[in-house]
Backbone as numpy.savetxt, mean C-alpha at the origin, in Angstrom:
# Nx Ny Nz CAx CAy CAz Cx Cy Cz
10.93 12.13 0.64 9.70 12.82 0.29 9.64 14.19 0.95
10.39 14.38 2.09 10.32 15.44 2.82 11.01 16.34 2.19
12.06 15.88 2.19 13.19 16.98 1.47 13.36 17.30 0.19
12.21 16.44 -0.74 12.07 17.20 -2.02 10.34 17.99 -1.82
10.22 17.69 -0.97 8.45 18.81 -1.08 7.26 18.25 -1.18
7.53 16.92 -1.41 6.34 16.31 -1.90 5.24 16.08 -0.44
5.73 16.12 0.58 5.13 15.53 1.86 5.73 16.48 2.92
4.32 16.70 3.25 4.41 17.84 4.61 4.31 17.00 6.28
4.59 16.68 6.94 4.41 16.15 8.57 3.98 17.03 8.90
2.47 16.87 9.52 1.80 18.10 10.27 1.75 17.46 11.62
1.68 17.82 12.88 1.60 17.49 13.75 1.19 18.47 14.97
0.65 19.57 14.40 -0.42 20.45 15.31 -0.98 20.54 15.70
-2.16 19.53 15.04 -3.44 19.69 15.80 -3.69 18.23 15.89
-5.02 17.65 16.64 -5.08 16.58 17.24 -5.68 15.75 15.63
-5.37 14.12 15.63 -5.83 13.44 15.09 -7.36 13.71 14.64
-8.10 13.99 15.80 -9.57 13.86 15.60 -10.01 15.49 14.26
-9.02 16.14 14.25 -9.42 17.23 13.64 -8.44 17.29 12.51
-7.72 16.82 11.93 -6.86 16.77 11.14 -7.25 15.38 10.03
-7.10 16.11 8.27 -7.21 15.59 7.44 -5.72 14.68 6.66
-5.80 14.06 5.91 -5.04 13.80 5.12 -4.74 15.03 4.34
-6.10 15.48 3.71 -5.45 16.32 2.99 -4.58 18.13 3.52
-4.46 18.06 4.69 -3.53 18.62 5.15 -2.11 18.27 5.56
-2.18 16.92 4.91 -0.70 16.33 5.56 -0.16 16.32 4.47
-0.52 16.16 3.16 0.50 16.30 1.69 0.59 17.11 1.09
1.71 17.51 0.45 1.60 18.82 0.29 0.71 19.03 -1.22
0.59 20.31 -2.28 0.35 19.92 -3.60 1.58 19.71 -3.98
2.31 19.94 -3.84 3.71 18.72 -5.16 3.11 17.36 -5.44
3.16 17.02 -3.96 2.50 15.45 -4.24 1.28 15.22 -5.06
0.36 16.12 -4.85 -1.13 16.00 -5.56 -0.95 15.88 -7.02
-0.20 16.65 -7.37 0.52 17.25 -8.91 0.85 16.07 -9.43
1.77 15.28 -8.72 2.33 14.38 -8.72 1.58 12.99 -9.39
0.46 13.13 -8.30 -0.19 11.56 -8.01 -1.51 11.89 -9.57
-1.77 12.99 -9.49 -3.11 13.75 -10.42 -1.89 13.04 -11.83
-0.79 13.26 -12.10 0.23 13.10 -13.16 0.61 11.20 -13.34
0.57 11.09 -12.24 0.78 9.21 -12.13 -0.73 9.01 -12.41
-1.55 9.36 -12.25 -3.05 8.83 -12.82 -3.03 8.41 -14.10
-2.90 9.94 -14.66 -3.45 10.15 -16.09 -2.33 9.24 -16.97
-1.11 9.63 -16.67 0.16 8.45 -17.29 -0.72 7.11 -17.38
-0.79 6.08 -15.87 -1.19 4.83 -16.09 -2.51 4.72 -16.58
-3.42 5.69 -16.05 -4.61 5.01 -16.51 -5.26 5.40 -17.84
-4.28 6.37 -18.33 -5.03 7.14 -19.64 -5.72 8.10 -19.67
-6.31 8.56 -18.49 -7.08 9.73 -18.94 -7.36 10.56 -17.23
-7.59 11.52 -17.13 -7.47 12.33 -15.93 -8.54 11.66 -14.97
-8.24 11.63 -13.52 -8.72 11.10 -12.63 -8.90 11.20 -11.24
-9.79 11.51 -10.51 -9.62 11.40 -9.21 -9.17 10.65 -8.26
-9.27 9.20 -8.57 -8.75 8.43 -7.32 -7.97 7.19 -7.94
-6.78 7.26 -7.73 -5.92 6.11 -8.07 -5.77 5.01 -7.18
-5.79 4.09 -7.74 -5.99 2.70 -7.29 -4.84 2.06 -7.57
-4.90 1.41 -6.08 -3.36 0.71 -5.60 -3.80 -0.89 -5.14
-3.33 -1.83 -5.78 -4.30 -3.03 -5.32 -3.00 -3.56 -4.51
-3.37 -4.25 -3.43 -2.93 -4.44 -2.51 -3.35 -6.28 -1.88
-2.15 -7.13 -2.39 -2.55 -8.85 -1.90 -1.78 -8.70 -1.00
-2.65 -8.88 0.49 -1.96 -9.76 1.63 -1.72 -11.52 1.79
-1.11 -11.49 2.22 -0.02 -13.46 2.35 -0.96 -14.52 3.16
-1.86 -13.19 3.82 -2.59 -13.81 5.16 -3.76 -12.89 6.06
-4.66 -13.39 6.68 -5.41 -12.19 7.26 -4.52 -11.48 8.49
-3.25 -11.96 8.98 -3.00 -11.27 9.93 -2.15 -9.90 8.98
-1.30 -10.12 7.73 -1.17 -9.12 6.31 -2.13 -7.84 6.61
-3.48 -8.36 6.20 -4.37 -7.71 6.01 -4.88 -6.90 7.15
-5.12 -7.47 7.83 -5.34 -6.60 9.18 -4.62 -5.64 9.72
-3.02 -6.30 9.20 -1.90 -5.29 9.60 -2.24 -4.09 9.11
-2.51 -4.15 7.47 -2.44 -2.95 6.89 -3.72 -2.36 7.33
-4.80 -2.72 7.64 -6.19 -1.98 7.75 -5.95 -1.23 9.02
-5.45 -1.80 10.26 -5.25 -0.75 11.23 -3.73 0.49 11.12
-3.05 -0.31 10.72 -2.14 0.80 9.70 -2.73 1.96 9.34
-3.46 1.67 7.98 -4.68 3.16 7.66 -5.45 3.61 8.25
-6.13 2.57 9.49 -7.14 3.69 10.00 -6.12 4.77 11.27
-5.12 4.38 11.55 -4.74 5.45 12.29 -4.20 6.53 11.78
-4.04 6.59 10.64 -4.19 7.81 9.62 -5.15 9.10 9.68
-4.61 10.24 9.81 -5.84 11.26 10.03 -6.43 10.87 8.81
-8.41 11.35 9.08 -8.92 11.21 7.39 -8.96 10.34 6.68
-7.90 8.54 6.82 -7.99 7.82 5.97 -9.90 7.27 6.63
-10.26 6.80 5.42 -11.54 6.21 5.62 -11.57 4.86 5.31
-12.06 3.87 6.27 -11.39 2.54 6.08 -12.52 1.46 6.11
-12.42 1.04 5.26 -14.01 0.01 5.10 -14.21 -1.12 6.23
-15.18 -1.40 6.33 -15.79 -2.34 7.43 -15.41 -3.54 7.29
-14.68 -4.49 7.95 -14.37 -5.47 8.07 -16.19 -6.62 7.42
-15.61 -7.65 7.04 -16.86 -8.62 6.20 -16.52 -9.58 6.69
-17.69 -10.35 7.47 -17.38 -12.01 7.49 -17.08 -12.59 6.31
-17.64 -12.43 5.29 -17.47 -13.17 4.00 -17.37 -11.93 3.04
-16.19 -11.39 2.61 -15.64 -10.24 2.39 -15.54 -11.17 0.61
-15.89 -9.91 -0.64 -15.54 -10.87 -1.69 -14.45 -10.82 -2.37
-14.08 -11.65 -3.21 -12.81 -12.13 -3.62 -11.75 -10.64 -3.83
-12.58 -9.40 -4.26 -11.74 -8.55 -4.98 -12.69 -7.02 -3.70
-12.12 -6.31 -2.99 -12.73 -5.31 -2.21 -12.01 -4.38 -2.00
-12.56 -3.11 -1.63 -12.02 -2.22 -1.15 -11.62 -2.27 0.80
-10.51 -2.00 0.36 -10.24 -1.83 1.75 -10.34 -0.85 2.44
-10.41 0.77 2.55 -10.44 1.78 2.17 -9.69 2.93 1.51
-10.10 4.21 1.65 -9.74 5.40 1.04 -8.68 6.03 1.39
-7.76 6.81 0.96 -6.41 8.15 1.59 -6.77 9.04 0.79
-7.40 9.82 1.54 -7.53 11.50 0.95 -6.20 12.31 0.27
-6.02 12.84 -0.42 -4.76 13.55 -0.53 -5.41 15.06 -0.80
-5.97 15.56 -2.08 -6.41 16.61 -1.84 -7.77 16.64 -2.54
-8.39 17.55 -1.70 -10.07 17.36 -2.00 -10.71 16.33 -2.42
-10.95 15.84 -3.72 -11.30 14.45 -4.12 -10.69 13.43 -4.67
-8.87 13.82 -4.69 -8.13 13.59 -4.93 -7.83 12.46 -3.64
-7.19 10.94 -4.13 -6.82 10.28 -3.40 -6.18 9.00 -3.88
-6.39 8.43 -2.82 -5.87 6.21 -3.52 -7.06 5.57 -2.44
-7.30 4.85 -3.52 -8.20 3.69 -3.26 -7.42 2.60 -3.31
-7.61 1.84 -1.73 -6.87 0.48 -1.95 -7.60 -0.70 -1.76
-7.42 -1.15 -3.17 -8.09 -2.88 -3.61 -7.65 -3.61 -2.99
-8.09 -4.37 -2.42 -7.41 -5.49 -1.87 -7.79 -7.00 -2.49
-6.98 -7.93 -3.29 -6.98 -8.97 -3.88 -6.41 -10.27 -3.40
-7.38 -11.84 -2.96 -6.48 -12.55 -2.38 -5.49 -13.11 -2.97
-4.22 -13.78 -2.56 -3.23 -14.35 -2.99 -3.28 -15.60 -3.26
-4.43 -16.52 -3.30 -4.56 -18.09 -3.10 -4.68 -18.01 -4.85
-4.09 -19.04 -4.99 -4.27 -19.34 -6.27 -5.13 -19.82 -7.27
-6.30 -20.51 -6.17 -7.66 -20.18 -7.13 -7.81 -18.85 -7.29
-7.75 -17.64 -7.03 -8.06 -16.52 -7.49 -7.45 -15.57 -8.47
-6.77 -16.69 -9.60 -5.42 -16.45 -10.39 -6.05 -15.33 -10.92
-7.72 -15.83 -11.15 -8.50 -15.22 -12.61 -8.80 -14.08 -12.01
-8.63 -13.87 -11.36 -9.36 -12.38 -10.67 -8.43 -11.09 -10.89
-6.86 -11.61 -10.59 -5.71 -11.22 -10.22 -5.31 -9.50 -11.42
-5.67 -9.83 -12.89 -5.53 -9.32 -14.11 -6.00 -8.04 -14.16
-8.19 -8.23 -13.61 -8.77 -7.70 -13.65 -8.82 -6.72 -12.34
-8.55 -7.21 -10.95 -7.94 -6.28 -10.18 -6.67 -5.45 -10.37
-5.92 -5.65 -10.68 -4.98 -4.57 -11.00 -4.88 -3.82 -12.43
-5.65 -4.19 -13.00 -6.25 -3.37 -14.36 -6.60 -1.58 -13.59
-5.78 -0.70 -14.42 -5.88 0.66 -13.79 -5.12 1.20 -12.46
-4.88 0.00 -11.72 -3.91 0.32 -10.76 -2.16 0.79 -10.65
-1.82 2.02 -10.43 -0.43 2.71 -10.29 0.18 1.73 -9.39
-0.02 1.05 -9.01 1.03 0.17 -8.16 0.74 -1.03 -7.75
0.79 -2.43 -7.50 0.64 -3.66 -6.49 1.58 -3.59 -5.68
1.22 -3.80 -4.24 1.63 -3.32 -3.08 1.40 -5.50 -2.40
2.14 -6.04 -1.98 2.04 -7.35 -1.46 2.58 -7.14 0.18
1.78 -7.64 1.00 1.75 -7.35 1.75 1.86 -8.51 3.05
3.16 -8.77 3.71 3.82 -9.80 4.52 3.71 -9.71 6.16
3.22 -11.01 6.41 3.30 -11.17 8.21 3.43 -11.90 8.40
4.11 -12.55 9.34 4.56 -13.71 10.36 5.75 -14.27 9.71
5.97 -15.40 9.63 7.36 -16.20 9.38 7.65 -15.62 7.48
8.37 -15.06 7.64 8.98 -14.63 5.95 8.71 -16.09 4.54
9.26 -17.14 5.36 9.28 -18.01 4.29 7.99 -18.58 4.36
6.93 -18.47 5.26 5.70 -19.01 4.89 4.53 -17.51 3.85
5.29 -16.59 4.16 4.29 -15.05 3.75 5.16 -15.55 1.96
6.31 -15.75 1.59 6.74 -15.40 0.74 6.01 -16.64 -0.12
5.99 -17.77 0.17 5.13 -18.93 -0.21 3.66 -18.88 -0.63
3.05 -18.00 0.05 1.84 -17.94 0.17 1.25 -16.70 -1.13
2.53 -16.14 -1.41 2.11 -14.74 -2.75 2.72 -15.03 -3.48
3.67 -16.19 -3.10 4.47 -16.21 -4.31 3.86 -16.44 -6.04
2.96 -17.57 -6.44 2.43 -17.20 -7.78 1.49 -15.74 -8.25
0.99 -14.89 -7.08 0.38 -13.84 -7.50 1.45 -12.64 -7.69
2.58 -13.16 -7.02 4.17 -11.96 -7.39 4.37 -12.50 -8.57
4.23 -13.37 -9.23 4.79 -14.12 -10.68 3.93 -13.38 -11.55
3.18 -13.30 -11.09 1.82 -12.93 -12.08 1.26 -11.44 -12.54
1.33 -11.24 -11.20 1.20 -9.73 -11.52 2.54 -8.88 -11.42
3.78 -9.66 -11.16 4.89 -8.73 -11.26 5.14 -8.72 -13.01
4.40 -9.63 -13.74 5.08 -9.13 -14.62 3.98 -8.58 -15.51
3.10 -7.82 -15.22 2.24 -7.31 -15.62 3.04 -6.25 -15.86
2.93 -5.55 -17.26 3.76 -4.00 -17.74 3.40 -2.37 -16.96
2.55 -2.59 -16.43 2.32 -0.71 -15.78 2.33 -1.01 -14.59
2.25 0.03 -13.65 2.70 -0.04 -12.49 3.85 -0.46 -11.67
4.10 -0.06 -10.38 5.63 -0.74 -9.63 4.45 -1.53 -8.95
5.61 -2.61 -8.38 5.67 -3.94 -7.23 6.01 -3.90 -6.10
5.52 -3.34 -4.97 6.07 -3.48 -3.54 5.45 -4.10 -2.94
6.42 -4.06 -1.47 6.32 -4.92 -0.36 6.25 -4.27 0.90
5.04 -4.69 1.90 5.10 -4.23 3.23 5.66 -5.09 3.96
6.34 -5.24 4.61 6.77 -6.27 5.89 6.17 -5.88 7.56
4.80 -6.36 7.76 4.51 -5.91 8.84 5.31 -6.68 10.00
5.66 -6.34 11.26 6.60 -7.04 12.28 6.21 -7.07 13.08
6.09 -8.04 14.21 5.99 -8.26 15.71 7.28 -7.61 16.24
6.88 -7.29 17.55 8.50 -6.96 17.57 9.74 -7.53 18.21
9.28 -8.96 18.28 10.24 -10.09 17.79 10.62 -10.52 16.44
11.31 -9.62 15.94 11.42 -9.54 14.04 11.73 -10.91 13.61
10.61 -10.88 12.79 10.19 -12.79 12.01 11.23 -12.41 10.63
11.60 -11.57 10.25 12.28 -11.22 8.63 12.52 -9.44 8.46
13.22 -9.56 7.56 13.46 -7.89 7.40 13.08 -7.79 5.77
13.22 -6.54 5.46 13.29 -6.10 4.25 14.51 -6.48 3.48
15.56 -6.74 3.85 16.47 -6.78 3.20 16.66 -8.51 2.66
16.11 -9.55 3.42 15.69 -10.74 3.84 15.03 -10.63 2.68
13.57 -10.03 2.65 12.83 -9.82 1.89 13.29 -10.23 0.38
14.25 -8.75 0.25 14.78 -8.86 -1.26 15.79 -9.87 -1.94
16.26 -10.33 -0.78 17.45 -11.12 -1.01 16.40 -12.96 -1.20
15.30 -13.13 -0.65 14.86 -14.07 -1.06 14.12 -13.79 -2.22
13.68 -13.04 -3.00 13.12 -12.25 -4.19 13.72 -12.07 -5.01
15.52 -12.16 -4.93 16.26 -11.34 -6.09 16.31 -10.18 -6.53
15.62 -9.56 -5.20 15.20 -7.99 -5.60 16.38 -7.12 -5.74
16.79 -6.45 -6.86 18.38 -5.83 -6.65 17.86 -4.22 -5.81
16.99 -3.74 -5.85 16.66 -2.63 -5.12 16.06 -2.87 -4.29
16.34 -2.29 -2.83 15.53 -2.61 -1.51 14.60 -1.26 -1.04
14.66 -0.42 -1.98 13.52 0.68 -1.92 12.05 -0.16 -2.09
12.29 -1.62 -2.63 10.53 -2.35 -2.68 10.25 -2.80 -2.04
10.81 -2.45 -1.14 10.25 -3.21 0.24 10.35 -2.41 1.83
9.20 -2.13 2.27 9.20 -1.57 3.74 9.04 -2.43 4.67
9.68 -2.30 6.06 9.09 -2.82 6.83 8.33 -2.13 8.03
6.80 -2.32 8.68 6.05 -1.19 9.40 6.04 -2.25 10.38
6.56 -1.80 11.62 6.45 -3.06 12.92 5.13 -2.54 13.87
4.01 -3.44 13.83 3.17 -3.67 14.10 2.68 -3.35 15.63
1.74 -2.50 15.78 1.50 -2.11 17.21 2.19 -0.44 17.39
3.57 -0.30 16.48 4.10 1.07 16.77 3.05 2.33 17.30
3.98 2.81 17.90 3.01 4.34 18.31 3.77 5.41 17.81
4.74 5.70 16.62 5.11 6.74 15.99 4.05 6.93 14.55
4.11 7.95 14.32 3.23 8.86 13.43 2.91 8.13 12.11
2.42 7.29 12.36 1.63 6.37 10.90 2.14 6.87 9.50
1.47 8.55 9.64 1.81 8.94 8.19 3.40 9.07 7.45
4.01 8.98 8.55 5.46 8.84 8.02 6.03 7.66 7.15
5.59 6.24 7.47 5.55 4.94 6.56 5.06 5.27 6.07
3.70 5.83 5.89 2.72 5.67 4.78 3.39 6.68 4.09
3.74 7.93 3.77 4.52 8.79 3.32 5.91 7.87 2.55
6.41 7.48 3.13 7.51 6.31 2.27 6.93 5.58 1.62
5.77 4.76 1.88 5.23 3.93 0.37 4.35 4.62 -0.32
4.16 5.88 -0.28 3.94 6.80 -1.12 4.50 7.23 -2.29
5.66 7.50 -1.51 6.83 8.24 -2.26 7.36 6.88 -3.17
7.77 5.75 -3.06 8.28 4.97 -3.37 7.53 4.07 -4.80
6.15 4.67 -4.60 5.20 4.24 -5.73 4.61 5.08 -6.86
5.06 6.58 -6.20 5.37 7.70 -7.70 6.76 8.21 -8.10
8.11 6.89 -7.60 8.68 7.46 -8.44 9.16 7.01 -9.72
């Protein structure tokens, strides 16, 4: 993403004063404004990325993930959070952004599954703790919505850093012949957030 333009690393000024939308460049905006209108039909401000975690520790992974993001805006945790929510916002430029849905993986919530990723540029599934219990646990909502026709299918692999599974693990229990669908973000890190997030960026407009 770096080396074709699409994504700028800013690292000048402090977190507290720094936006998202100073961290991408417009290629990317161009880009994502162009992946809108393709999937969803018609021009748009905020593209929606629905996002099933395996588990709440999944989910949590990814929510503190985004909030250490300059600018990402990240919704309030819910005791009784409903079936289909926003998790929060990534600015990219001005009102330009991704909204990420978050949908559970249990299989009573087959019916929900259709209508959440209706309009969404990507499903993003999202893995923690022991590989073969995360892969068990999404596995009919990967059946389901992988073969839904628009959008790509990825994978986060969040990690302790006693590594429970890798990405490559990942694909190889998936049949995945490309391992670009799958990241892994090890959990707790203190390097620059937006750089993963910048890879499953890149990896979901191309």
């Amino acid at each position: 993403m770096v080396r074709r333009g699409l994504l700028e690393l800013r690292h000048d000024a402090p977190a507290t004063e720094t936006s998202t939308g100073d961290t991408f460049s417009p290629a990317f905006g161009a880009q994502l404004r162009e992946r809108i209108q393709r999937i969803v039909g018609a021009p748009g401000e905020r593209a929606k990325v629905l996002v099933v975690p395996a588990n709440e520790e999944a989910s949590e992974g990814f929510r503190s993930w985004l909030a250490r993001i300059p600018g990402a805006d990240v919704a309030a945790s819910e005791p009784s959070p409903p079936p289909v929510g926003s998790l929060g916002f990534l600015g990219v430029d001005g009102a330009l952004g991704i909204e990420w849905v978050q949908a559970p993986a249990g299989e009573r919530f087959s019916a929900v599954w259709p209508l959440a990723a209706h309009g969404a540029i990507a499903t993003v599934f999202l893995h923690a703790g022991p590989l073969p219990d995360s892969l068990r646990d999404v596995g009919r909502a990967y059946e389901q919505l992988g073969a839904l026709p628009r959008g790509r299918t990825l994978h986060v692999l969040f990690q302790e850093k006693e590594t429970q599974g890798s990405a490559a693990e990942l694909c190889e229990a998936l049949a995945l012949f490309d391992e670009q669908t799958a990241l892994e973000v090890p959990i707790g890190d203190e390097g620059p957030p937006i750089r993963a997030m910048g890879e499953l960026l890149g990896r979901i407009l191309v």
